[in-house]
């Protein structure tokens, strides 16, 4: 057995190993946030499954279907699998590599005419070959940590997708309910206007109304009829949106039944702004992507320094298979490789990694600012929208009384029909405006739920 060793530089290099750590510690990932939100909030604890507070079994069913079949969620789940595989691949590079080799060959030799003849000589080889890169400067460690941080960020990306999906589906569903309620109102208004037209026709025949009164009411009937087709189109469009959100083909019968818009549940507690840094999965993702970029900078810098590789092999080679295990040869070697001329490639890569890290700093800060803005906007919008809804309710009640009084006065001949018609139009318009405002108030609450985030780790369990 023959053994060959070639390790003249190994002791020196093993004693000089250093690594490049990220320049920013975790404490520098915390951005400046205000001490409290400008608007007050409720006291109810935030629920991740906030949609259940609206008490709609139909909405709960759609949410379950969306989390199971939404294709955007499938994309993020696949990206998570890719990130997990990439992290395992990056970790594998820091481990010893072992390969096996077996071969069989033969050589044919033809002798000169003076000796004559020929010979075939077989050759069988069997061996193991190992290699290992000593992580002198922490390049392999940095690469692995960058991949792990990206993997963890992908988990939060999936949770962010679920958070966004729930808000989008709930908003679309409540808009669908509002459109169905608007359709019922328009149909009721149309029937009411037709009844008024019939009454005016009788009064006209009795000489109690003018042709102008009839024409004005016929115009009102036509106006009421024209409002219905766009609402029907909106309902179908919203159903198609719901179908896609739940992973179904547009046009599929969703088996939805119209129901009244729900009342607004108790407002959740917004907590402190700093809590968003932990509660928002998109912020957690941006934080981890910044960490990954920092580790990548370390890897790029370490790549400019020499690399030390250890390799070893043990093999046997004989002319007969039976003799393969009689004699063995082995070798162990170390090699040091340092870049000398690369046209500036490695430096350019280090500069690119540093610029990418600075980009992620801006992304992280912007994500935090946008989360704060979304929460502030949601609290502010809900407060003023609630006041608006209440004001519209009072205005509608007054308009309804005004309409009833104008009709009585017209019937007594005190007012012209145009004044009565104006009161009718005002009341009908406020009826729809109040409905729309209620739907928008629900939308503001949904955005508040979304902006507060929460623990969405159940998304990882389902995938």
CSV table of C-alpha atoms in Angstrom, one decimal:
chain,number,residue,atom,x,y,z
A,1,UNK,CA,0.0,0.0,0.0
A,2,UNK,CA,1.3,3.4,-1.0
A,3,UNK,CA,0.3,6.6,0.9
A,4,UNK,CA,1.2,10.1,-0.5
A,5,UNK,CA,0.8,13.3,1.7
A,6,UNK,CA,1.1,16.9,0.4
A,7,UNK,CA,0.2,19.4,3.2
A,8,UNK,CA,2.9,22.0,3.4
A,9,UNK,CA,0.6,25.0,3.9
A,10,UNK,CA,-2.2,23.4,6.0
A,11,UNK,CA,-1.0,24.3,9.5
A,12,UNK,CA,-0.3,27.9,8.7
A,13,UNK,CA,-3.7,28.4,7.0
A,14,UNK,CA,-5.8,26.6,9.6
A,15,UNK,CA,-4.4,29.0,12.3
A,16,UNK,CA,-5.3,32.1,10.2
A,17,UNK,CA,-9.0,31.4,9.5
A,18,UNK,CA,-11.2,34.4,9.9
A,19,UNK,CA,-14.7,35.3,8.6
A,20,UNK,CA,-16.6,38.3,7.4
A,21,UNK,CA,-19.7,38.8,9.6
A,22,UNK,CA,-22.6,41.1,8.6
A,23,UNK,CA,-21.8,44.7,9.4
A,24,UNK,CA,-25.3,45.4,10.8
A,25,UNK,CA,-26.4,43.7,14.0
A,26,UNK,CA,-30.0,42.8,14.6
A,27,UNK,CA,-30.4,45.9,16.8
A,28,UNK,CA,-29.8,48.1,13.7
A,29,UNK,CA,-32.8,46.4,11.9
A,30,UNK,CA,-35.2,48.3,14.2
A,31,UNK,CA,-36.4,51.4,12.4
A,32,UNK,CA,-37.6,54.5,14.1
A,33,UNK,CA,-41.3,54.3,14.9
A,34,UNK,CA,-43.7,56.7,16.7
A,35,UNK,CA,-44.7,56.0,20.3
A,36,UNK,CA,-48.4,55.7,19.4
A,37,UNK,CA,-50.9,56.1,16.6
A,38,UNK,CA,-52.6,59.4,16.1
A,39,UNK,CA,-56.1,57.8,16.2
A,40,UNK,CA,-57.5,55.8,19.1
A,41,UNK,CA,-58.6,52.3,18.6
A,42,UNK,CA,-60.8,49.7,20.2
A,43,UNK,CA,-59.9,47.3,23.0
A,44,UNK,CA,-60.8,43.9,21.5
A,45,UNK,CA,-57.9,41.6,20.9
A,46,UNK,CA,-56.9,41.1,17.2
A,47,UNK,CA,-57.9,37.8,15.7
A,48,UNK,CA,-56.1,36.3,12.8
A,49,UNK,CA,-59.4,34.8,11.6
A,50,UNK,CA,-61.0,38.2,11.8
A,51,UNK,CA,-63.5,37.5,9.1
A,52,UNK,CA,-65.4,35.2,11.5
A,53,UNK,CA,-66.3,38.2,13.5
A,54,UNK,CA,-68.8,39.2,10.8
A,55,UNK,CA,-70.9,36.1,11.4
A,56,UNK,CA,-71.2,35.0,7.8
A,57,UNK,CA,-71.0,31.3,7.2
A,58,UNK,CA,-70.9,32.0,3.5
A,59,UNK,CA,-67.8,34.1,3.9
A,60,UNK,CA,-66.1,31.6,6.2
A,61,UNK,CA,-66.7,28.9,3.5
A,62,UNK,CA,-65.1,31.1,0.8
A,63,UNK,CA,-62.1,31.8,3.0
A,64,UNK,CA,-61.5,28.1,3.5
A,65,UNK,CA,-61.8,27.5,-0.2
A,66,UNK,CA,-59.4,30.4,-1.0
A,67,UNK,CA,-56.7,29.2,1.4
A,68,UNK,CA,-56.9,25.7,-0.2
A,69,UNK,CA,-57.2,26.6,-3.9
A,70,UNK,CA,-55.9,30.1,-4.5
A,71,UNK,CA,-53.2,30.0,-7.2
A,72,UNK,CA,-51.2,33.0,-5.8
A,73,UNK,CA,-50.9,31.0,-2.5
A,74,UNK,CA,-49.7,28.0,-4.6
A,75,UNK,CA,-47.0,30.2,-6.1
A,76,UNK,CA,-45.7,31.4,-2.8
A,77,UNK,CA,-45.8,27.8,-1.4
A,78,UNK,CA,-43.7,26.6,-4.4
A,79,UNK,CA,-41.3,29.5,-3.8
A,80,UNK,CA,-41.0,28.4,-0.2
A,81,UNK,CA,-40.1,24.9,-1.4
A,82,UNK,CA,-37.5,26.4,-3.7
A,83,UNK,CA,-35.9,28.5,-1.0
A,84,UNK,CA,-35.8,25.5,1.3
A,85,UNK,CA,-34.0,23.4,-1.3
A,86,UNK,CA,-31.6,26.3,-2.0
A,87,UNK,CA,-30.8,26.5,1.7
A,88,UNK,CA,-30.1,22.8,1.8
A,89,UNK,CA,-27.9,23.1,-1.4
A,90,UNK,CA,-25.9,26.0,0.1
A,91,UNK,CA,-25.4,24.0,3.3
A,92,UNK,CA,-24.1,21.0,1.4
A,93,UNK,CA,-21.2,23.0,-0.1
A,94,UNK,CA,-19.7,23.3,3.4
A,95,UNK,CA,-19.6,19.5,3.9
A,96,UNK,CA,-17.1,17.0,2.6
A,97,UNK,CA,-17.9,15.6,-0.8
A,98,UNK,CA,-17.3,11.8,-1.5
A,99,UNK,CA,-17.5,10.3,-4.9
A,100,UNK,CA,-17.1,6.7,-6.0
A,101,UNK,CA,-15.7,5.5,-9.2
A,102,UNK,CA,-15.5,2.1,-10.9
A,103,UNK,CA,-14.2,1.5,-14.4
A,104,UNK,CA,-13.2,-1.3,-16.7
A,105,UNK,CA,-11.1,-0.9,-19.9
A,106,UNK,CA,-9.0,-2.9,-22.3
A,107,UNK,CA,-6.1,-2.0,-24.5
A,108,UNK,CA,-5.1,-3.7,-27.7
A,109,UNK,CA,-1.5,-3.9,-28.8
A,110,UNK,CA,-0.2,-5.1,-32.2
A,111,UNK,CA,3.4,-6.1,-32.4
A,112,UNK,CA,5.8,-5.6,-35.3
A,113,UNK,CA,6.1,-8.0,-38.1
A,114,UNK,CA,9.5,-9.3,-36.7
A,115,UNK,CA,7.9,-10.6,-33.5
A,116,UNK,CA,4.4,-11.0,-34.7
A,117,UNK,CA,1.2,-11.4,-32.8
A,118,UNK,CA,-1.0,-9.1,-30.6
A,119,UNK,CA,-2.2,-8.8,-27.0
A,120,UNK,CA,-5.2,-7.4,-25.2
A,121,UNK,CA,-4.6,-6.1,-21.7
A,122,UNK,CA,-7.7,-5.5,-19.4
A,123,UNK,CA,-7.6,-2.9,-16.6
A,124,UNK,CA,-10.1,-2.6,-13.7
A,125,UNK,CA,-10.2,0.4,-11.4
A,126,UNK,CA,-12.2,0.9,-8.1
A,127,UNK,CA,-11.8,3.9,-5.9
A,128,UNK,CA,-13.2,6.6,-3.6
A,129,UNK,CA,-12.5,10.3,-4.0
A,130,UNK,CA,-13.1,12.9,-1.3
A,131,UNK,CA,-12.8,16.7,-1.3
A,132,UNK,CA,-13.4,19.4,1.3
A,133,UNK,CA,-13.0,23.2,1.2
A,134,UNK,CA,-11.7,24.7,4.4
A,135,UNK,CA,-13.9,27.8,5.1
A,136,UNK,CA,-11.0,30.1,5.8
A,137,UNK,CA,-12.8,33.4,5.5
A,138,UNK,CA,-16.4,32.3,6.2
A,139,UNK,CA,-17.5,32.4,2.6
A,140,UNK,CA,-19.3,29.1,2.9
A,141,UNK,CA,-20.8,30.1,6.2
A,142,UNK,CA,-22.0,33.4,4.8
A,143,UNK,CA,-23.5,31.7,1.7
A,144,UNK,CA,-25.3,29.3,3.9
A,145,UNK,CA,-26.6,31.9,6.3
A,146,UNK,CA,-27.8,34.0,3.4
A,147,UNK,CA,-29.7,31.1,1.9
A,148,UNK,CA,-31.3,30.3,5.4
A,149,UNK,CA,-32.4,33.9,5.8
A,150,UNK,CA,-34.0,33.8,2.4
A,151,UNK,CA,-35.7,30.6,3.3
A,152,UNK,CA,-37.1,32.2,6.5
A,153,UNK,CA,-38.2,35.2,4.5
A,154,UNK,CA,-40.1,33.0,2.1
A,155,UNK,CA,-42.1,31.7,5.0
A,156,UNK,CA,-43.2,35.2,5.8
A,157,UNK,CA,-43.9,35.9,2.1
A,158,UNK,CA,-46.4,33.0,2.2
A,159,UNK,CA,-48.0,34.4,5.3
A,160,UNK,CA,-48.2,37.9,3.7
A,161,UNK,CA,-49.9,36.4,0.7
A,162,UNK,CA,-52.5,34.8,3.0
A,163,UNK,CA,-53.0,38.1,4.8
A,164,UNK,CA,-53.5,39.9,1.5
A,165,UNK,CA,-55.8,37.2,0.1
A,166,UNK,CA,-58.1,37.3,3.1
A,167,UNK,CA,-58.5,41.1,2.9
A,168,UNK,CA,-59.1,41.0,-0.9
A,169,UNK,CA,-61.6,38.2,-0.7
A,170,UNK,CA,-63.6,39.8,2.1
A,171,UNK,CA,-63.6,43.2,0.4
A,172,UNK,CA,-64.8,41.6,-2.9
A,173,UNK,CA,-67.5,39.6,-1.0
A,174,UNK,CA,-68.9,42.6,0.8
A,175,UNK,CA,-68.9,44.6,-2.4
A,176,UNK,CA,-70.9,41.7,-3.9
A,177,UNK,CA,-73.4,41.8,-1.1
A,178,UNK,CA,-73.7,45.6,-1.5
A,179,UNK,CA,-74.3,45.3,-5.2
A,180,UNK,CA,-77.0,42.7,-4.6
A,181,UNK,CA,-78.6,44.9,-2.0
A,182,UNK,CA,-78.3,47.8,-4.4
A,183,UNK,CA,-80.1,45.7,-7.0
A,184,UNK,CA,-82.9,45.0,-4.6
A,185,UNK,CA,-83.2,48.7,-3.9
A,186,UNK,CA,-83.2,49.7,-7.6
A,187,UNK,CA,-85.9,47.1,-8.3
A,188,UNK,CA,-87.9,48.4,-5.4
A,189,UNK,CA,-87.5,52.0,-6.6
A,190,UNK,CA,-88.5,51.0,-10.1
A,191,UNK,CA,-91.6,49.3,-8.9
A,192,UNK,CA,-92.4,52.4,-6.7
A,193,UNK,CA,-91.9,54.7,-9.6
A,194,UNK,CA,-94.1,52.6,-11.8
A,195,UNK,CA,-96.9,52.7,-9.2
A,196,UNK,CA,-96.5,56.5,-9.0
A,197,UNK,CA,-96.8,56.6,-12.8
A,198,UNK,CA,-100.0,54.6,-12.7
A,199,UNK,CA,-101.4,56.9,-10.1
A,200,UNK,CA,-100.5,60.0,-12.2
A,201,UNK,CA,-102.1,58.5,-15.2
A,202,UNK,CA,-105.3,58.1,-13.3
A,203,UNK,CA,-105.1,61.6,-12.0
A,204,UNK,CA,-104.4,62.9,-15.5
A,205,UNK,CA,-107.5,61.2,-16.8
A,206,UNK,CA,-109.4,62.8,-14.0
A,207,UNK,CA,-108.0,66.2,-14.9
A,208,UNK,CA,-106.0,66.4,-11.7
A,209,UNK,CA,-102.5,66.2,-13.2
A,210,UNK,CA,-100.8,67.7,-16.3
A,211,UNK,CA,-99.1,66.0,-19.2
A,212,UNK,CA,-95.8,67.5,-17.9
A,213,UNK,CA,-96.3,65.6,-14.7
A,214,UNK,CA,-96.7,62.3,-16.7
A,215,UNK,CA,-93.6,63.0,-18.8
A,216,UNK,CA,-91.5,63.8,-15.8
A,217,UNK,CA,-92.6,60.6,-14.1
A,218,UNK,CA,-92.0,58.5,-17.2
A,219,UNK,CA,-88.5,59.9,-17.3
A,220,UNK,CA,-88.0,58.8,-13.7
A,221,UNK,CA,-89.2,55.3,-14.5
A,222,UNK,CA,-86.8,55.1,-17.4
A,223,UNK,CA,-84.0,56.4,-15.2
A,224,UNK,CA,-84.7,53.7,-12.6
A,225,UNK,CA,-84.7,51.0,-15.4
A,226,UNK,CA,-81.3,52.2,-16.7
A,227,UNK,CA,-79.7,51.7,-13.2
A,228,UNK,CA,-80.3,48.0,-13.1
A,229,UNK,CA,-78.1,46.5,-16.0
A,230,UNK,CA,-74.8,48.0,-14.7
A,231,UNK,CA,-75.5,46.5,-11.3
A,232,UNK,CA,-76.2,43.1,-12.8
A,233,UNK,CA,-72.9,43.4,-14.7
A,234,UNK,CA,-71.0,44.3,-11.5
A,235,UNK,CA,-72.5,41.3,-9.7
A,236,UNK,CA,-71.3,38.9,-12.4
A,237,UNK,CA,-67.8,40.6,-12.4
A,238,UNK,CA,-67.5,40.3,-8.7
A,239,UNK,CA,-68.5,36.6,-8.8
A,240,UNK,CA,-65.8,36.0,-11.4
A,241,UNK,CA,-63.3,37.7,-9.1
A,242,UNK,CA,-64.4,35.5,-6.2
A,243,UNK,CA,-64.1,32.4,-8.4
A,244,UNK,CA,-60.5,33.3,-9.3
A,245,UNK,CA,-59.6,34.1,-5.7
A,246,UNK,CA,-60.9,30.7,-4.6
A,247,UNK,CA,-59.1,28.9,-7.5
A,248,UNK,CA,-62.2,28.3,-9.6
A,249,UNK,CA,-63.0,28.9,-13.3
A,250,UNK,CA,-64.8,32.3,-13.8
A,251,UNK,CA,-68.5,31.7,-14.5
A,252,UNK,CA,-68.6,28.7,-12.0
A,253,UNK,CA,-71.7,28.6,-9.9
A,254,UNK,CA,-70.4,29.6,-6.5
A,255,UNK,CA,-73.7,28.8,-4.8
A,256,UNK,CA,-73.8,32.2,-3.2
A,257,UNK,CA,-77.0,33.6,-1.6
A,258,UNK,CA,-77.5,37.4,-1.2
A,259,UNK,CA,-77.7,38.5,2.4
A,260,UNK,CA,-77.7,41.8,4.2
A,261,UNK,CA,-74.5,43.6,4.8
A,262,UNK,CA,-73.3,42.7,8.3
A,263,UNK,CA,-73.0,45.2,11.1
A,264,UNK,CA,-69.5,46.4,12.1
A,265,UNK,CA,-68.1,44.3,14.9
A,266,UNK,CA,-66.2,45.8,17.8
A,267,UNK,CA,-63.0,47.5,16.7
A,268,UNK,CA,-59.7,45.7,17.5
A,269,UNK,CA,-56.9,47.2,19.5
A,270,UNK,CA,-54.2,48.6,17.3
A,271,UNK,CA,-51.6,48.4,20.0
A,272,UNK,CA,-48.3,50.3,19.7
A,273,UNK,CA,-46.6,51.1,16.3
A,274,UNK,CA,-43.5,49.2,17.3
A,275,UNK,CA,-45.6,46.0,17.6
A,276,UNK,CA,-46.1,46.1,13.8
A,277,UNK,CA,-42.4,45.1,13.4
A,278,UNK,CA,-43.3,41.7,14.9
A,279,UNK,CA,-46.9,41.3,13.9
A,280,UNK,CA,-46.6,42.1,10.2
A,281,UNK,CA,-45.2,39.2,8.1
A,282,UNK,CA,-44.2,41.5,5.3
A,283,UNK,CA,-42.0,43.5,7.7
A,284,UNK,CA,-40.5,40.3,9.0
A,285,UNK,CA,-39.8,39.2,5.4
A,286,UNK,CA,-38.1,42.5,4.6
A,287,UNK,CA,-36.0,42.2,7.7
A,288,UNK,CA,-34.8,38.7,6.8
A,289,UNK,CA,-34.1,39.7,3.2
A,290,UNK,CA,-31.9,42.5,4.6
A,291,UNK,CA,-30.1,39.9,6.7
A,292,UNK,CA,-29.6,37.7,3.7
A,293,UNK,CA,-28.2,40.6,1.7
A,294,UNK,CA,-25.7,41.3,4.5
A,295,UNK,CA,-24.5,37.8,4.6
A,296,UNK,CA,-24.1,37.9,0.8
A,297,UNK,CA,-21.8,40.9,1.1
A,298,UNK,CA,-19.6,38.8,3.5
A,299,UNK,CA,-19.6,35.9,1.0
A,300,UNK,CA,-18.7,38.2,-1.9
A,301,UNK,CA,-15.8,39.8,0.0
A,302,UNK,CA,-14.5,36.4,1.2
A,303,UNK,CA,-14.6,35.2,-2.5
A,304,UNK,CA,-11.7,37.6,-3.3
A,305,UNK,CA,-9.4,35.8,-0.9
A,306,UNK,CA,-7.5,32.5,-1.4
A,307,UNK,CA,-9.4,29.2,-1.0
A,308,UNK,CA,-8.0,26.1,0.6
A,309,UNK,CA,-9.2,22.7,-0.6
A,310,UNK,CA,-8.4,19.3,0.8
A,311,UNK,CA,-8.7,16.2,-1.4
A,312,UNK,CA,-8.0,12.6,-0.8
A,313,UNK,CA,-8.5,9.3,-2.7
A,314,UNK,CA,-8.1,5.6,-2.2
A,315,UNK,CA,-8.1,3.4,-5.2
A,316,UNK,CA,-7.0,0.1,-6.6
A,317,UNK,CA,-6.3,-0.9,-10.2
A,318,UNK,CA,-5.5,-4.4,-11.5
A,319,UNK,CA,-5.7,-6.5,-14.7
A,320,UNK,CA,-8.0,-9.0,-13.1
A,321,UNK,CA,-11.1,-8.4,-11.0
A,322,UNK,CA,-10.0,-11.1,-8.5
A,323,UNK,CA,-6.8,-9.1,-7.8
A,324,UNK,CA,-8.6,-5.7,-7.3
A,325,UNK,CA,-8.4,-5.9,-3.5
A,326,UNK,CA,-4.8,-7.0,-3.2
A,327,UNK,CA,-3.1,-3.6,-3.6
A,328,UNK,CA,-4.3,-0.2,-2.7
A,329,UNK,CA,-3.0,3.4,-3.3
A,330,UNK,CA,-4.2,6.5,-1.4
A,331,UNK,CA,-3.4,10.1,-1.5
A,332,UNK,CA,-4.2,13.2,0.5
A,333,UNK,CA,-3.4,16.7,-0.7
A,334,UNK,CA,-4.1,20.4,0.0
A,335,UNK,CA,-4.3,23.1,-2.6
A,336,UNK,CA,-4.4,26.9,-2.1
A,337,UNK,CA,-5.9,28.9,-4.9
A,338,UNK,CA,-5.9,32.7,-5.0
A,339,UNK,CA,-7.4,35.0,-7.6
A,340,UNK,CA,-4.7,37.1,-9.4
A,341,UNK,CA,-6.3,38.5,-12.5
A,342,UNK,CA,-10.0,38.2,-13.1
A,343,UNK,CA,-10.7,41.4,-14.9
A,344,UNK,CA,-12.3,42.9,-11.8
A,345,UNK,CA,-15.0,40.3,-11.7
A,346,UNK,CA,-14.9,39.5,-8.0
A,347,UNK,CA,-14.6,43.1,-7.0
A,348,UNK,CA,-17.6,44.0,-9.2
A,349,UNK,CA,-19.5,41.2,-7.5
A,350,UNK,CA,-18.6,42.5,-4.0
A,351,UNK,CA,-19.7,46.0,-5.1
A,352,UNK,CA,-23.0,44.6,-6.5
A,353,UNK,CA,-23.7,42.7,-3.2
A,354,UNK,CA,-23.0,45.9,-1.2
A,355,UNK,CA,-25.4,47.9,-3.4
A,356,UNK,CA,-28.0,45.2,-3.1
A,357,UNK,CA,-27.7,45.3,0.7
A,358,UNK,CA,-28.3,49.1,0.6
A,359,UNK,CA,-31.3,48.5,-1.6
A,360,UNK,CA,-32.7,46.1,1.0
A,361,UNK,CA,-32.2,48.7,3.7
A,362,UNK,CA,-34.4,51.1,1.8
A,363,UNK,CA,-36.9,48.3,1.1
A,364,UNK,CA,-37.1,47.5,4.8
A,365,UNK,CA,-37.5,51.1,5.9
A,366,UNK,CA,-40.2,51.6,3.2
A,367,UNK,CA,-42.1,48.5,4.3
A,368,UNK,CA,-42.2,49.8,7.9
A,369,UNK,CA,-43.3,53.2,6.8
A,370,UNK,CA,-46.0,51.8,4.5
A,371,UNK,CA,-47.3,49.5,7.4
A,372,UNK,CA,-47.5,52.5,9.7
A,373,UNK,CA,-49.3,54.5,7.0
A,374,UNK,CA,-51.8,51.7,6.3
A,375,UNK,CA,-52.7,51.4,10.0
A,376,UNK,CA,-53.0,55.2,10.4
A,377,UNK,CA,-55.1,55.4,7.2
A,378,UNK,CA,-57.3,52.6,8.3
A,379,UNK,CA,-58.0,54.1,11.8
A,380,UNK,CA,-58.5,57.5,10.3
A,381,UNK,CA,-60.8,56.3,7.5
A,382,UNK,CA,-62.9,54.2,9.7
A,383,UNK,CA,-63.5,57.0,12.3
A,384,UNK,CA,-64.6,59.5,9.7
A,385,UNK,CA,-66.5,57.0,7.6
A,386,UNK,CA,-68.5,55.9,10.6
A,387,UNK,CA,-69.4,59.6,11.2
A,388,UNK,CA,-70.3,59.9,7.5
A,389,UNK,CA,-72.6,56.8,7.7
A,390,UNK,CA,-74.4,58.2,10.7
A,391,UNK,CA,-74.8,61.6,9.0
A,392,UNK,CA,-76.2,59.9,5.9
A,393,UNK,CA,-78.6,57.9,8.1
A,394,UNK,CA,-80.0,61.1,9.5
A,395,UNK,CA,-80.1,62.8,6.1
A,396,UNK,CA,-82.0,59.8,4.7
A,397,UNK,CA,-84.5,59.9,7.5
A,398,UNK,CA,-85.1,63.6,6.9
A,399,UNK,CA,-85.3,63.1,3.1
A,400,UNK,CA,-87.9,60.4,3.6
A,401,UNK,CA,-90.0,62.7,5.7
A,402,UNK,CA,-89.6,65.4,3.2
A,403,UNK,CA,-90.8,63.1,0.4
A,404,UNK,CA,-93.9,62.0,2.3
A,405,UNK,CA,-94.8,65.6,3.1
A,406,UNK,CA,-94.3,66.8,-0.5
A,407,UNK,CA,-96.5,64.0,-1.8
A,408,UNK,CA,-99.3,65.0,0.6
A,409,UNK,CA,-99.0,68.6,-0.5
A,410,UNK,CA,-99.0,67.7,-4.1
A,411,UNK,CA,-102.1,65.6,-3.6
A,412,UNK,CA,-103.8,68.6,-2.0
A,413,UNK,CA,-102.7,70.8,-4.9
A,414,UNK,CA,-100.3,73.0,-2.8
A,415,UNK,CA,-97.0,71.9,-4.6
A,416,UNK,CA,-96.3,71.2,-8.3
A,417,UNK,CA,-95.3,67.7,-9.1
A,418,UNK,CA,-91.7,68.7,-9.9
A,419,UNK,CA,-91.1,69.6,-6.2
A,420,UNK,CA,-92.4,66.1,-5.3
A,421,UNK,CA,-90.3,64.5,-7.9
A,422,UNK,CA,-87.2,66.3,-6.6
A,423,UNK,CA,-87.9,65.0,-3.1
A,424,UNK,CA,-88.4,61.4,-4.5
A,425,UNK,CA,-85.1,61.5,-6.4
A,426,UNK,CA,-83.2,62.9,-3.4
A,427,UNK,CA,-84.5,60.1,-1.1
A,428,UNK,CA,-83.7,57.4,-3.6
A,429,UNK,CA,-80.2,58.7,-4.2
A,430,UNK,CA,-79.5,58.9,-0.4
A,431,UNK,CA,-80.8,55.3,-0.1
A,432,UNK,CA,-78.0,54.1,-2.4
A,433,UNK,CA,-75.4,56.5,-1.1
A,434,UNK,CA,-76.0,55.2,2.5
A,435,UNK,CA,-75.7,51.6,1.3
A,436,UNK,CA,-72.4,52.4,-0.5
A,437,UNK,CA,-71.0,54.2,2.6
A,438,UNK,CA,-71.8,51.2,4.8
A,439,UNK,CA,-70.0,48.9,2.4
A,440,UNK,CA,-67.0,51.3,2.4
A,441,UNK,CA,-67.0,51.3,6.2
A,442,UNK,CA,-66.7,47.5,6.2
A,443,UNK,CA,-63.8,47.9,3.7
A,444,UNK,CA,-62.1,50.3,6.1
A,445,UNK,CA,-62.4,47.7,8.9
A,446,UNK,CA,-61.0,45.0,6.6
A,447,UNK,CA,-58.0,47.2,5.9
A,448,UNK,CA,-57.5,47.8,9.6
A,449,UNK,CA,-57.5,44.0,10.2
A,450,UNK,CA,-55.0,43.5,7.4
A,451,UNK,CA,-52.7,46.4,8.6
A,452,UNK,CA,-52.4,44.9,12.1
A,453,UNK,CA,-51.1,41.6,10.8
A,454,UNK,CA,-50.9,38.8,13.4
A,455,UNK,CA,-49.7,35.2,13.6
A,456,UNK,CA,-50.3,33.7,10.2
A,457,UNK,CA,-48.2,30.6,10.8
A,458,UNK,CA,-51.2,28.4,10.1
A,459,UNK,CA,-50.5,29.1,6.4
A,460,UNK,CA,-47.3,27.1,6.8
A,461,UNK,CA,-49.2,24.2,8.4
A,462,UNK,CA,-51.6,24.0,5.5
A,463,UNK,CA,-48.8,23.9,2.9
